[in-house]
mmCIF file of C-alpha atoms in Angstrom:
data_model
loop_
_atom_site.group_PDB
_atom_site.id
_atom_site.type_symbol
_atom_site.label_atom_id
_atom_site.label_comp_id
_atom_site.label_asym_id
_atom_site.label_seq_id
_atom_site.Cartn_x
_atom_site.Cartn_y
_atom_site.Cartn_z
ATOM 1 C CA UNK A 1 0.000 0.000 0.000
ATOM 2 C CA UNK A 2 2.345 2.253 1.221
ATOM 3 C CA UNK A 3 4.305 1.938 -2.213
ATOM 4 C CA UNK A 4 1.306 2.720 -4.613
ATOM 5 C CA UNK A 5 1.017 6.199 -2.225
ATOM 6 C CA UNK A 6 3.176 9.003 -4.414
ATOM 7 C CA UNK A 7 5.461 10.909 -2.067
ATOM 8 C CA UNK A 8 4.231 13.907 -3.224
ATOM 9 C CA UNK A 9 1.054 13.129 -1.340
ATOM 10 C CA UNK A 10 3.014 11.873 1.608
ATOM 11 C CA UNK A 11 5.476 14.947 1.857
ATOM 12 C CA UNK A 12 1.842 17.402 1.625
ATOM 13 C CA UNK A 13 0.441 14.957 4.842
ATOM 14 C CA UNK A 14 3.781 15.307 7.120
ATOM 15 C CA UNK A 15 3.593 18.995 6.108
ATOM 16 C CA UNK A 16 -0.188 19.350 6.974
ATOM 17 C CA UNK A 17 -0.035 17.400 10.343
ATOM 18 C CA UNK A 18 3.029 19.837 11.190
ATOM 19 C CA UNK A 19 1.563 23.313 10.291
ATOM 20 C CA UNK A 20 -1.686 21.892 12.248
ATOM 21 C CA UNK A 21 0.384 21.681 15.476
ATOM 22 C CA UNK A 22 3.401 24.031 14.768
ATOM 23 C CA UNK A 23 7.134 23.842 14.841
ATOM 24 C CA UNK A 24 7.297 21.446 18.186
ATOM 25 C CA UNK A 25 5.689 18.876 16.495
ATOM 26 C CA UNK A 26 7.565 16.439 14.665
ATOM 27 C CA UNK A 27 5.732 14.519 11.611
ATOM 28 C CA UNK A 28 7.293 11.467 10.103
ATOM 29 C CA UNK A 29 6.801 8.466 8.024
ATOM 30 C CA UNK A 30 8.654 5.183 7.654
ATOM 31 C CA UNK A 31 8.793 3.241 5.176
ATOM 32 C CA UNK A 32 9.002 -0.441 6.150
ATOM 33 C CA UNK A 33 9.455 -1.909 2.281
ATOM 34 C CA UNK A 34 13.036 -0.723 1.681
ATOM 35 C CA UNK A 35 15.257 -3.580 1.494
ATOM 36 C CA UNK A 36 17.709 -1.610 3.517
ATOM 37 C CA UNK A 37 15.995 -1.688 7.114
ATOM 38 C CA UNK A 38 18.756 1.297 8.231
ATOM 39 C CA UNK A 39 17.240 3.564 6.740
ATOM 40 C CA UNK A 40 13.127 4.065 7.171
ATOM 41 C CA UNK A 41 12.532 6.965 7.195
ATOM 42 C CA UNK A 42 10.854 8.684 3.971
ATOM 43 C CA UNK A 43 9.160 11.652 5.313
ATOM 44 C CA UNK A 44 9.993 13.922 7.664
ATOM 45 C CA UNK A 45 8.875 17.950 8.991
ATOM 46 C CA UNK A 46 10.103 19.877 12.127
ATOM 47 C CA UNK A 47 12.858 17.144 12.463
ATOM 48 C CA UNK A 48 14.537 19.588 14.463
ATOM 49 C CA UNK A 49 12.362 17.846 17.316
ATOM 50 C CA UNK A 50 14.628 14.458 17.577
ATOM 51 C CA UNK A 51 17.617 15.913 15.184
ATOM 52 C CA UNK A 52 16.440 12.912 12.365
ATOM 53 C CA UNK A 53 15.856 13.639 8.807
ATOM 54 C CA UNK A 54 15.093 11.565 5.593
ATOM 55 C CA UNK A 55 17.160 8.426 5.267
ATOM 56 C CA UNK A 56 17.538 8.347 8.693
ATOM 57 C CA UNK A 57 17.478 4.508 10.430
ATOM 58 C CA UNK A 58 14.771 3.142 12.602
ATOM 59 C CA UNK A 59 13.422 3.932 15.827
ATOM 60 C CA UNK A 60 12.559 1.020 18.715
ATOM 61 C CA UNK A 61 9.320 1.305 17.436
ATOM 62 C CA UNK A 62 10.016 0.138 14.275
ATOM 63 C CA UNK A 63 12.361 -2.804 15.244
ATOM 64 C CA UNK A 64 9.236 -3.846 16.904
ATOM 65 C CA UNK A 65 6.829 -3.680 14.318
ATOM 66 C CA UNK A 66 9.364 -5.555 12.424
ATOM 67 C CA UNK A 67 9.325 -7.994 14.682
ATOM 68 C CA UNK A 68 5.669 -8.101 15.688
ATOM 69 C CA UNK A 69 3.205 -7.507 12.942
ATOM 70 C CA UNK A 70 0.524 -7.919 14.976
ATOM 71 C CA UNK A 71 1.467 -4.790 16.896
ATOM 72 C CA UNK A 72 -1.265 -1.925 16.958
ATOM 73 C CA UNK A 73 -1.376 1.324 17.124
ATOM 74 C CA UNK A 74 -0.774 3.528 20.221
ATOM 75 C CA UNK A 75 -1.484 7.375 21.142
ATOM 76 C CA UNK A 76 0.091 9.625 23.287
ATOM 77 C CA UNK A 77 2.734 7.918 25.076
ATOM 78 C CA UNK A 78 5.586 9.152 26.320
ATOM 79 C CA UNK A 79 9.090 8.975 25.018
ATOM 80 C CA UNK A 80 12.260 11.015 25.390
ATOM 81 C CA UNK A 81 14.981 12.594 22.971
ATOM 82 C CA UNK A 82 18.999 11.648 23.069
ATOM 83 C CA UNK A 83 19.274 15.306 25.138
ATOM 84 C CA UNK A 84 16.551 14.421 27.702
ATOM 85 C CA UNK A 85 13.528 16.491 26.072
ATOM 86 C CA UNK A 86 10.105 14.676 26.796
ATOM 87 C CA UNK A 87 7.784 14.069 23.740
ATOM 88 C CA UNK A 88 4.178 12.908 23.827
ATOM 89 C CA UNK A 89 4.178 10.577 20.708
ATOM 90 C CA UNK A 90 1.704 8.315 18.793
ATOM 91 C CA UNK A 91 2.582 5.278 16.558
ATOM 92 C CA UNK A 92 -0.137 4.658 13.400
ATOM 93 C CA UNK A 93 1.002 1.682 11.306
ATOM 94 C CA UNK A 94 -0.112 1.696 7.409
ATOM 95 C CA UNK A 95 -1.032 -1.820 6.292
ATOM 96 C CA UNK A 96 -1.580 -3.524 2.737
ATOM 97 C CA UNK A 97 -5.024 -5.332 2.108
ATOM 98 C CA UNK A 98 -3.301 -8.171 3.613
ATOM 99 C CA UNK A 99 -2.581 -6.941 6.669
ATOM 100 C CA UNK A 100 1.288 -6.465 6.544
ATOM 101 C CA UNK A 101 2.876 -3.605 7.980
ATOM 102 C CA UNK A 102 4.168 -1.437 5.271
ATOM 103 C CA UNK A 103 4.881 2.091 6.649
ATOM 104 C CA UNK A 104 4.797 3.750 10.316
ATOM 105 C CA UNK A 105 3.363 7.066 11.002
ATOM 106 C CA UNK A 106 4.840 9.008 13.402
ATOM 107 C CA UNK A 107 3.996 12.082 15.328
ATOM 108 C CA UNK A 108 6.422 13.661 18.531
ATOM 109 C CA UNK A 109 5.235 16.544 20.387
ATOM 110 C CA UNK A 110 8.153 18.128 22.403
ATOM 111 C CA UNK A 111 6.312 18.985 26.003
ATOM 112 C CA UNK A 112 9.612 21.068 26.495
ATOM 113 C CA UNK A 113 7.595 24.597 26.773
ATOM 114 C CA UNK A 114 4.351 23.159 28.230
ATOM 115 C CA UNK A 115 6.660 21.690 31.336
ATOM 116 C CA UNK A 116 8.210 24.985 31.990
ATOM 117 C CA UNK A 117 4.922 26.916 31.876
ATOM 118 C CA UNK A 118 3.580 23.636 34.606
ATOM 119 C CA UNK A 119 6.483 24.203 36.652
ATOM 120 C CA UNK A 120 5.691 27.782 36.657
ATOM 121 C CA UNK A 121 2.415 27.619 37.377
ATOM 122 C CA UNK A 122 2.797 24.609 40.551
ATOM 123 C CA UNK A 123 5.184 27.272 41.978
ATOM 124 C CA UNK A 124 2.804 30.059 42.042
ATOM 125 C CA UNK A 125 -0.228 27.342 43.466
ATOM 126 C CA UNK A 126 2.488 25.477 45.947
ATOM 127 C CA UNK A 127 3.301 22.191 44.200
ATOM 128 C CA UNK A 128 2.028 18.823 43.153
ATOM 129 C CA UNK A 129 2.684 15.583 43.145
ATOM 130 C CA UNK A 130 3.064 13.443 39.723
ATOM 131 C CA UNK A 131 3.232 9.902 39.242
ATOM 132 C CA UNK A 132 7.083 9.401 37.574
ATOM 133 C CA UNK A 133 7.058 8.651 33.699
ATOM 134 C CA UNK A 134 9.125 6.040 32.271
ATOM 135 C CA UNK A 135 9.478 6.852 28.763
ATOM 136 C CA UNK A 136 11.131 4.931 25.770
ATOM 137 C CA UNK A 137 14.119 6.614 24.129
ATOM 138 C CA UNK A 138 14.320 7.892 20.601
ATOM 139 C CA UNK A 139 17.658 7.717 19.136
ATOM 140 C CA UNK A 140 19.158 9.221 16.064
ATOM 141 C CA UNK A 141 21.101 6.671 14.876
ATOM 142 C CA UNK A 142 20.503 2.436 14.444
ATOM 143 C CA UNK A 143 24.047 2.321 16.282
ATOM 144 C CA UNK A 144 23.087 3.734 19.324
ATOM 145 C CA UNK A 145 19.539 2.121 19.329
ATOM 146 C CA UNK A 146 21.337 -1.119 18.956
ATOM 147 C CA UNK A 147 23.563 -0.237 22.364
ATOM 148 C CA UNK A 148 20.848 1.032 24.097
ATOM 149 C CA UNK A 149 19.166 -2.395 23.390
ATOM 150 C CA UNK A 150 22.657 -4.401 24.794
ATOM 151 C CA UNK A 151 22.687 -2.097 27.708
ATOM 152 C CA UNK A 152 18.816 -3.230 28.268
ATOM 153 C CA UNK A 153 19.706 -6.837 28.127
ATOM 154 C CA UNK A 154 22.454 -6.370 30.208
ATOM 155 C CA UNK A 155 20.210 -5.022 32.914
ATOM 156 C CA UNK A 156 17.786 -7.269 32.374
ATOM 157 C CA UNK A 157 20.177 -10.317 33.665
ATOM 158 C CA UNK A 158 21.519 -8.265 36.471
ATOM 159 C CA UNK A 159 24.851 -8.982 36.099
ATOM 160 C CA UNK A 160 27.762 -7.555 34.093
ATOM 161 C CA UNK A 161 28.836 -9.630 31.453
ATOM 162 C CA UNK A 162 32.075 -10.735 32.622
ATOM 163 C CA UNK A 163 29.663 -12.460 35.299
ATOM 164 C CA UNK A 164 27.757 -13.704 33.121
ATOM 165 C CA UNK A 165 27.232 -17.894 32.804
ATOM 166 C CA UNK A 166 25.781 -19.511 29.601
ATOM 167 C CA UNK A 167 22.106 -18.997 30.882
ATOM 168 C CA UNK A 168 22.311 -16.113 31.464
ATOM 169 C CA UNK A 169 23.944 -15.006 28.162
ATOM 170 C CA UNK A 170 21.128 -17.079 26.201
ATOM 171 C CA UNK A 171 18.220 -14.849 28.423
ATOM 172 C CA UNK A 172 20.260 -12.007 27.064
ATOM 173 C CA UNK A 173 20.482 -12.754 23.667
ATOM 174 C CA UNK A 174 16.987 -13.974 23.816
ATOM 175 C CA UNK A 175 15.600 -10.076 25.086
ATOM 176 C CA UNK A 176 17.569 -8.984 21.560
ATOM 177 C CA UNK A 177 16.567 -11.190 19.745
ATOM 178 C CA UNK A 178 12.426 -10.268 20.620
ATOM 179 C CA UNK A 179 12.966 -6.990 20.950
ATOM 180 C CA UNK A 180 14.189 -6.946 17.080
ATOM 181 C CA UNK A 181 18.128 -6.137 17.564
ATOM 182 C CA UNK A 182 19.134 -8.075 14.925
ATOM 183 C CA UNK A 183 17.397 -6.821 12.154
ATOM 184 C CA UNK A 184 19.928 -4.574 12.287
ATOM 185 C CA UNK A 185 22.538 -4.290 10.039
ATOM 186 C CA UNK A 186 25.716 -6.270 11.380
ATOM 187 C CA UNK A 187 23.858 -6.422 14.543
ATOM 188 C CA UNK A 188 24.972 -10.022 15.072
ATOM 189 C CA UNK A 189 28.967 -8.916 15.207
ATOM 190 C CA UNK A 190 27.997 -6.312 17.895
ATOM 191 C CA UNK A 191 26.091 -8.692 19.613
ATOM 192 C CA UNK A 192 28.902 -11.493 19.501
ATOM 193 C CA UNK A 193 31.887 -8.802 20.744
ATOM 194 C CA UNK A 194 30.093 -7.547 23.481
ATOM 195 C CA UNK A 195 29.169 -10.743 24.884
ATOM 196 C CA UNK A 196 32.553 -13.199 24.239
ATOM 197 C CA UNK A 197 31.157 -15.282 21.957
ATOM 198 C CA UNK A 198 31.326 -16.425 18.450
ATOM 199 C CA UNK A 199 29.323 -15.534 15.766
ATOM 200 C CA UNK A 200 28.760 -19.364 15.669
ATOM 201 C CA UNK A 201 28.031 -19.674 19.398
ATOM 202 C CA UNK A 202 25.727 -16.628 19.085
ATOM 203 C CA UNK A 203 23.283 -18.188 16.144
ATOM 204 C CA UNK A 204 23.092 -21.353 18.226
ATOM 205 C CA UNK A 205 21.911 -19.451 21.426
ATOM 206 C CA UNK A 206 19.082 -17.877 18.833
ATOM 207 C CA UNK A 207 18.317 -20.959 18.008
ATOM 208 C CA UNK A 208 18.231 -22.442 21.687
ATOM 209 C CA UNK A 209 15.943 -19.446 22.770
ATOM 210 C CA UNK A 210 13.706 -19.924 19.959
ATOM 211 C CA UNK A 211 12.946 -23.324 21.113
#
């Protein structure tokens, strides 16, 4: 579907939803059919908002939808830029007649402004209390999503890697492997550094979790 849609008319959409809800509001489409998965993103306005632009490689989002098709769509959640800057964001996926995921669009709001006004106004009124937000991180570049995703693992287990026995190496490696790591591009070489292992070693722990 996505690929019978000219990118003229795609370009005028990002554009539209932008000018609707001005310069803090980042608009952008990816496009899930390119047989290079590192670099999604087609469409893009106010990418000042996350510092991405077009040809720019996928977000976690994306490695998930990659990874779970039967993933739906989701509205104003919470995520966070590379420099700390909280965005309220919403995920709409764009599917062909048979259901496949073939595009992702995208829309950040940076809250940046609208927290400094609410800190200025619970001053003036005394304070209140808010329930902590955990948001997901958007990264700028596959490289660092793909680190961020190691790092994850690595918390996951509990234990630094040098601590690390087979089990909990395969638990690891099984986390990457559902949260979509290794669709990444020579994911599986990062993967197999970090941890000790062989490339060989790695694939068979894939195949162990998988079973």
């Amino acid at each position: 579907m996505l690929s019978e849609i000219p990118v003229e008319f795609l370009d005028r959409l990002t554009q539209a939803l932008a000018k609707q809800f001005g310069t803090d509001c980042e608009v952008l489409i990816h496009d899930l059919t390119v047989k290079d998965k590192d670099h999604t993103v087609k469409c893009i306005e106010n990418g000042h908002v996350t510092h991405r632009k077009v040809g720019d490689g996928p977000s976690e989002v994306v490695l998930n939808a990659l990874h779970n098709p039967q993933v739906e769509d989701e509205a104003g959640y919470c995520t966070v830029t590379e420099d700390g800057r909280l965005l309220r964001s919403s995920t709409i996926y764009i599917r062909n007649k048979s259901g496949q995921i073939e595009g992702i669009l995208s829309i950040n709001y940076d809250l940046s402004k609208l927290q400094v006004a609410q800190n200025i106004l619970e001053g003036w009124m005394g304070g209140t209390s808010h329930k902590p937000l955990v948001p997901q991180k958007i990264t700028t570049r596959v490289e660092d999503l793909l680190e961020e995703l190691i790092e994850r693992s690595i918390q996951i287990v509990g234990k630094p890697i040098t601590m690390m026995n087979k089990e909990d190496k395969m638990r690891a490696i099984q986390y990457l492997e559902e949260s979509g790591a290794f669709l990444i591009t020579k994911s599986g070489d990062k993967v197999a550094e970090c941890f000790g292992i062989s490339k060989y070693t790695l694939y068979h722990y894939m195949d162990k979790t998988k079973t």
